[in-house]
Amino acid sequence: MNIQLRNGKTIPVEMHKVRIVQKINLPPAKRRLEAMTEAGYNTFLLRTRDVFLDMLTDSGTNAMSDNQLAAMMIADDAYAGSESFFRLADTVRDILGFNYSIPVHQGRAAEHLLAKVFVKPGDVVLMNYHFTTTKAHFEIAGATVLEIYTDEAMNTSSTHPFRGNLDLRKFQECIDKYGAARIPFVRMEATTNLVGGQPFSLDNLRQVKQLAAAHNIPLVYDGSLISENAYFIKERDPSCAGMSIAEIIREMMSLVDLLYLSARKSTCVRGGLMATNSKDYYDRILAWLPLYEGFSTYGGMSIKEVEAMSVGLREMTDYHVASVSPEFIAYFVNRLLENGLPAVTPPGGLACHVDAKRFLPHLPQSQYPAGALAAAIYLASGVRSMERGSISMDRDAQGNDVPADLELARLAVPRRVYTLSQIEYAVDRLTWLYQHRELVGGLEFIEEPKVLRFFFGRLKALDGWGSKLVQAFEAEFGTAC
Ligand code: F0G
């Protein structure tokens, strides 16, 4: 909850207490340089023993609640017919309004099934923006992914409240150009990940539904960050200020034909879910479930997590749960802005994003500024962020690099995990890095996988800039931290 202090400043105050803790380690800069080199300048390849604050992702890394952990103890471990699944299905009906629930092992499993059931070669899948695994699944199924975002989406210093909106004019143009028959669905991603965690408005969703329905195009909703998008709707659209998070979620879901989500985010577990009111969709997806995921009452998830997801779905409708990560992110972003750093605005969900093109204007996009920035942040702080730029784009069919629309370093804020003093530490070291930004150079691939290269690709620092940066750091802070 945001609390105003006597000096007029606002800080986010946790509406929970911490009962279980995990020790972490701050390796000194010299070790960070070794670790980064061993990891091929790819933060995915670091070991957590070398990481101080793990801001790689908010996926599967959130603090669970006491009630979620308690629920895991009553899990009904059965291959088929588990009571835990029926409790989940009841919760989905209650909170989301869908009669058919399909558990899957995580979000991309849902994307795989979506691709399998709905997408065929030559199709055009429309969306407000892609996510990495989403795009890969639909393209492997032979479709073209078209992102029909608004002009404001790519403005990283915007004040627009809903940069995740879908552009309705472009939607109409795509229907005219390709014909509705080639569009298996339109996909709306809550708190659009690669645009910097930016939400869409309830109004935009209503209009998307209206146009889609007029052409019999199903509306698919990626709800991995559903409660955060609901929070932004409540906070940023005055006409929704009086609605509860639960009401906004219900209203959104009333417009949706098929929901899928990674349960590793808003619901704070490890798993995934698909849900619909269409018996036809349900039957078509279910037919493939035992082959790829598991029986219908666990879908590849641990039953303990199924039980905890049910609790997580209810808890995410609590204002203090939905708001906890966005409020910390807003604080993080605003502190960076105060220090003159190019943090992406408005603050979104999932993470504090930093615009690497503006942070490192001396680097051409071909030298992967977002990857270089993520590596440099680690060297300067032990904080692990994630590259969300051209390294996260695979090469095209001709083998050319595809420059990403945005070059972002993403500092995820997992829910209820880090404290304000840890955020302040990150702000301080990022500010130091910004003051020494001319020391940061580019990256070059030394090992490059063909698909989703950002996971396992290895790179090197051009002209060995990593050591120069660490030398400058040690000159100021010594060799102990
Ligand atoms: N959709 C969105 C919007 C996501 O952010 C993710 C994952 C997925 C689908 C895939 O779900 O990981 O459970 O298979 N995002 C993670 C991230 C990986 O770090 O942003 P998954």
Coordinates of C-alpha atoms in Angstrom, one line a residue, residues 60-316:
G60 CA 8.0 -18.9 -10.4
T61 CA 10.0 -16.7 -8.0
N62 CA 7.3 -15.0 -6.0
A63 CA 6.8 -15.5 -2.3
M64 CA 3.8 -17.7 -1.6
S65 CA 1.4 -17.0 1.2
D66 CA 0.9 -18.9 4.4
N67 CA -2.5 -20.1 3.0
Q68 CA -1.0 -21.3 -0.2
L69 CA 1.6 -23.3 1.6
A70 CA -1.1 -24.7 4.0
A71 CA -3.2 -25.7 1.0
M72 CA -0.3 -27.7 -0.4
M73 CA -0.6 -29.9 2.7
I74 CA -4.1 -31.0 1.8
A75 CA -3.3 -31.8 -1.8
D76 CA -5.1 -34.9 -3.0
D77 CA -2.3 -36.6 -4.9
A78 CA -4.1 -38.7 -7.5
Y79 CA -3.4 -39.3 -11.1
A80 CA -7.0 -39.0 -12.0
G81 CA -10.0 -37.4 -10.3
S82 CA -8.1 -35.4 -7.8
E83 CA -10.2 -33.3 -5.4
S84 CA -7.6 -30.6 -5.7
F85 CA -8.5 -30.2 -9.4
F86 CA -12.2 -29.8 -8.6
R87 CA -11.4 -27.2 -6.0
L88 CA -9.4 -25.4 -8.7
A89 CA -12.2 -25.7 -11.2
D90 CA -14.7 -24.2 -8.6
T91 CA -12.3 -21.3 -8.0
V92 CA -12.0 -20.6 -11.7
R93 CA -15.8 -20.6 -12.0
D94 CA -16.0 -18.3 -9.1
I95 CA -13.2 -15.8 -9.8
L96 CA -13.0 -16.0 -13.6
G97 CA -16.4 -17.2 -14.6
F98 CA -15.3 -20.1 -16.8
N99 CA -16.9 -23.5 -16.7
Y100 CA -14.1 -25.5 -18.2
S101 CA -10.6 -25.5 -16.7
I102 CA -7.5 -27.2 -18.1
P103 CA -4.3 -27.3 -16.1
V104 CA -1.0 -27.3 -18.0
H105 CA 2.5 -27.4 -16.7
Q106 CA 3.2 -23.7 -17.5
G107 CA 2.2 -20.9 -19.8
R108 CA 4.1 -22.0 -22.9
A109 CA 2.4 -25.4 -22.7
A110 CA -0.9 -23.5 -23.2
E111 CA 0.6 -21.7 -26.2
H112 CA 1.7 -25.0 -27.6
L113 CA -1.8 -26.4 -27.3
L114 CA -3.3 -23.2 -28.7
A115 CA -1.0 -23.5 -31.7
K116 CA -1.8 -27.2 -32.1
V117 CA -5.6 -26.7 -32.0
F118 CA -6.2 -23.3 -33.6
V119 CA -3.3 -22.3 -35.8
K120 CA -2.6 -23.7 -39.3
P121 CA 0.0 -22.7 -42.0
G122 CA -0.9 -19.4 -43.7
D123 CA -2.8 -18.1 -40.7
V124 CA -2.2 -14.6 -39.3
V125 CA -2.3 -14.3 -35.6
L126 CA -3.0 -10.8 -34.3
M127 CA -2.0 -9.5 -30.9
N128 CA -1.2 -6.4 -29.0
Y129 CA 2.4 -7.6 -28.7
H130 CA 4.1 -10.9 -28.9
F131 CA 5.9 -12.8 -26.1
T132 CA 9.0 -14.8 -27.0
T133 CA 7.5 -18.3 -26.6
T134 CA 4.1 -17.2 -28.0
K135 CA 5.6 -16.1 -31.2
A136 CA 7.8 -19.1 -31.6
H137 CA 4.9 -21.5 -31.1
F138 CA 2.6 -19.8 -33.6
E139 CA 5.4 -19.4 -36.2
I140 CA 6.4 -23.1 -35.8
A141 CA 2.7 -23.9 -36.6
G142 CA 3.1 -22.0 -39.9
A143 CA 1.4 -18.7 -39.0
T144 CA 2.6 -15.1 -39.2
V145 CA 2.4 -13.1 -36.0
L146 CA 1.3 -9.5 -36.5
E147 CA 1.5 -7.0 -33.6
I148 CA -1.0 -4.3 -33.9
Y149 CA -0.1 -2.0 -31.1
T150 CA -0.8 1.8 -30.9
D151 CA 1.8 4.4 -31.8
E152 CA 2.3 5.1 -28.1
A153 CA 3.4 1.5 -27.3
M154 CA 7.0 2.1 -28.4
N155 CA 7.4 5.5 -26.6
T156 CA 9.5 4.6 -23.6
S157 CA 9.2 8.0 -22.0
S158 CA 5.4 8.1 -22.3
T159 CA 2.8 9.3 -19.8
H160 CA 0.0 7.3 -21.6
P161 CA -1.7 5.1 -19.0
F162 CA -2.5 2.2 -21.4
R163 CA 0.5 1.5 -23.8
G164 CA -0.6 -2.1 -24.1
N165 CA -3.8 -1.2 -26.0
L166 CA -4.4 -2.8 -29.4
D167 CA -4.9 -0.5 -32.3
L168 CA -8.5 -1.0 -33.5
R169 CA -7.9 0.7 -36.9
K170 CA -5.0 -1.7 -37.6
F171 CA -7.2 -4.6 -36.5
Q172 CA -9.9 -3.6 -39.0
E173 CA -7.3 -3.2 -41.7
C174 CA -6.0 -6.7 -41.0
I175 CA -9.5 -8.1 -41.2
D176 CA -10.0 -6.3 -44.6
K177 CA -6.6 -7.4 -45.9
Y178 CA -6.4 -11.1 -44.8
G179 CA -10.0 -11.9 -44.2
A180 CA -11.4 -13.2 -40.9
A181 CA -11.0 -16.8 -42.0
R182 CA -7.2 -16.6 -41.9
I183 CA -7.3 -15.0 -38.4
P184 CA -7.7 -17.9 -35.9
F185 CA -7.9 -15.5 -33.0
V186 CA -6.8 -12.1 -31.7
R187 CA -4.6 -12.3 -28.6
M188 CA -4.5 -9.7 -25.8
E189 CA -1.6 -10.0 -23.4
A190 CA -2.3 -8.5 -20.0
T191 CA 0.5 -6.1 -18.8
T192 CA 2.3 -6.6 -22.1
N193 CA 5.7 -8.1 -21.2
L194 CA 8.0 -7.0 -24.0
V195 CA 6.5 -3.5 -24.1
G196 CA 7.7 -3.0 -20.6
G197 CA 4.8 -4.4 -18.5
Q198 CA 2.3 -2.0 -20.0
P199 CA -1.4 -2.7 -19.5
F200 CA -4.4 -2.2 -21.8
S201 CA -7.6 -0.5 -20.8
L202 CA -11.0 -2.2 -20.1
D203 CA -12.4 0.0 -22.8
N204 CA -9.9 -1.2 -25.3
L205 CA -10.6 -4.8 -24.5
R206 CA -14.4 -4.2 -24.9
Q207 CA -13.7 -2.6 -28.4
V208 CA -11.4 -5.4 -29.4
K209 CA -14.1 -7.9 -28.4
Q210 CA -16.8 -6.0 -30.3
L211 CA -14.8 -6.0 -33.6
A212 CA -13.6 -9.6 -33.1
A213 CA -17.1 -10.8 -32.4
A214 CA -18.5 -9.0 -35.5
H215 CA -16.2 -11.2 -37.6
N216 CA -16.4 -14.4 -35.5
I217 CA -12.8 -14.1 -34.4
P218 CA -12.2 -15.6 -31.0
L219 CA -10.6 -13.3 -28.3
V220 CA -7.8 -15.1 -26.5
Y221 CA -6.4 -13.5 -23.4
D222 CA -3.0 -14.1 -22.0
G223 CA -3.6 -13.6 -18.3
S224 CA -0.2 -14.3 -16.8
L225 CA -0.3 -10.9 -15.2
I226 CA -4.1 -10.5 -15.0
S227 CA -4.3 -9.0 -11.5
E228 CA -1.7 -6.4 -12.3
N229 CA -3.5 -5.4 -15.5
A230 CA -6.7 -5.1 -13.3
Y231 CA -4.8 -3.0 -10.8
F232 CA -3.7 -0.6 -13.5
I233 CA -7.3 -0.3 -14.8
K234 CA -8.5 0.6 -11.4
E235 CA -5.7 3.1 -10.8
R236 CA -5.5 4.7 -14.2
D237 CA -9.1 4.7 -15.6
P238 CA -11.2 7.1 -13.4
S239 CA -14.4 5.4 -14.6
C240 CA -13.1 2.1 -13.0
A241 CA -11.8 3.6 -9.8
G242 CA -14.9 2.4 -7.9
M243 CA -14.6 -1.2 -9.1
S244 CA -12.8 -3.9 -7.0
I245 CA -9.9 -5.9 -8.6
A246 CA -12.3 -8.9 -8.5
E247 CA -15.0 -7.0 -10.4
I248 CA -12.5 -5.8 -13.0
I249 CA -11.2 -9.3 -13.5
R250 CA -14.8 -10.7 -13.9
E251 CA -15.6 -7.9 -16.4
M252 CA -12.6 -8.6 -18.5
M253 CA -13.2 -12.3 -18.5
S254 CA -16.8 -11.8 -19.6
L255 CA -15.4 -10.6 -22.9
V256 CA -12.9 -13.4 -23.4
D257 CA -13.4 -16.6 -25.4
L258 CA -10.4 -18.4 -24.1
L259 CA -8.1 -17.5 -21.2
Y260 CA -4.6 -19.0 -20.8
L261 CA -2.0 -18.1 -18.3
S262 CA 1.3 -18.8 -16.8
A263 CA 0.4 -19.4 -13.1
R264 CA 4.0 -18.6 -12.2
K265 CA 3.2 -14.9 -12.1
S266 CA 0.0 -13.3 -10.6
T267 CA -1.0 -16.5 -8.9
C268 CA 2.4 -17.1 -7.3
V269 CA 2.7 -20.8 -8.1
R270 CA 4.4 -23.0 -10.7
G271 CA 2.0 -24.1 -13.4
G272 CA -0.4 -22.9 -16.1
L273 CA -4.1 -22.8 -16.9
M274 CA -6.5 -22.7 -19.8
A275 CA -10.1 -21.8 -19.3
T276 CA -13.2 -21.2 -21.4
N277 CA -16.9 -21.5 -21.6
S278 CA -16.8 -23.1 -25.0
K279 CA -17.4 -26.9 -24.8
D280 CA -16.1 -27.1 -28.3
Y281 CA -12.7 -25.4 -27.5
Y282 CA -12.5 -27.5 -24.3
D283 CA -13.0 -30.8 -26.1
R284 CA -10.5 -29.9 -28.9
I285 CA -7.8 -28.9 -26.4
L286 CA -8.5 -31.8 -24.0
A287 CA -8.0 -34.3 -26.8
W288 CA -4.2 -33.4 -26.9
L289 CA -3.8 -32.9 -23.1
P290 CA -2.8 -36.4 -22.1
L291 CA -0.3 -36.6 -24.9
Y292 CA 1.6 -33.4 -24.1
E293 CA 0.8 -32.5 -20.4
G294 CA -1.0 -35.2 -18.5
F295 CA -4.4 -36.3 -17.4
S296 CA -7.1 -33.6 -17.3
T297 CA -7.0 -33.3 -13.5
Y298 CA -3.4 -32.3 -13.2
G299 CA -2.1 -31.4 -16.7
G300 CA 1.6 -31.8 -15.9
M301 CA 1.4 -29.8 -12.7
S302 CA 2.3 -31.0 -9.2
I303 CA -1.0 -31.5 -7.4
K304 CA 0.4 -29.4 -4.6
E305 CA 0.7 -26.5 -7.0
V306 CA -2.8 -27.1 -8.3
E307 CA -4.1 -26.7 -4.8
A308 CA -1.9 -23.6 -4.2
M309 CA -3.0 -22.1 -7.6
S310 CA -6.6 -22.2 -6.4
V311 CA -5.7 -20.1 -3.3
G312 CA -3.5 -17.8 -5.5
L313 CA -6.4 -17.1 -7.8
R314 CA -8.5 -15.9 -4.9
E315 CA -5.7 -14.0 -3.3
M316 CA -4.7 -12.1 -6.4

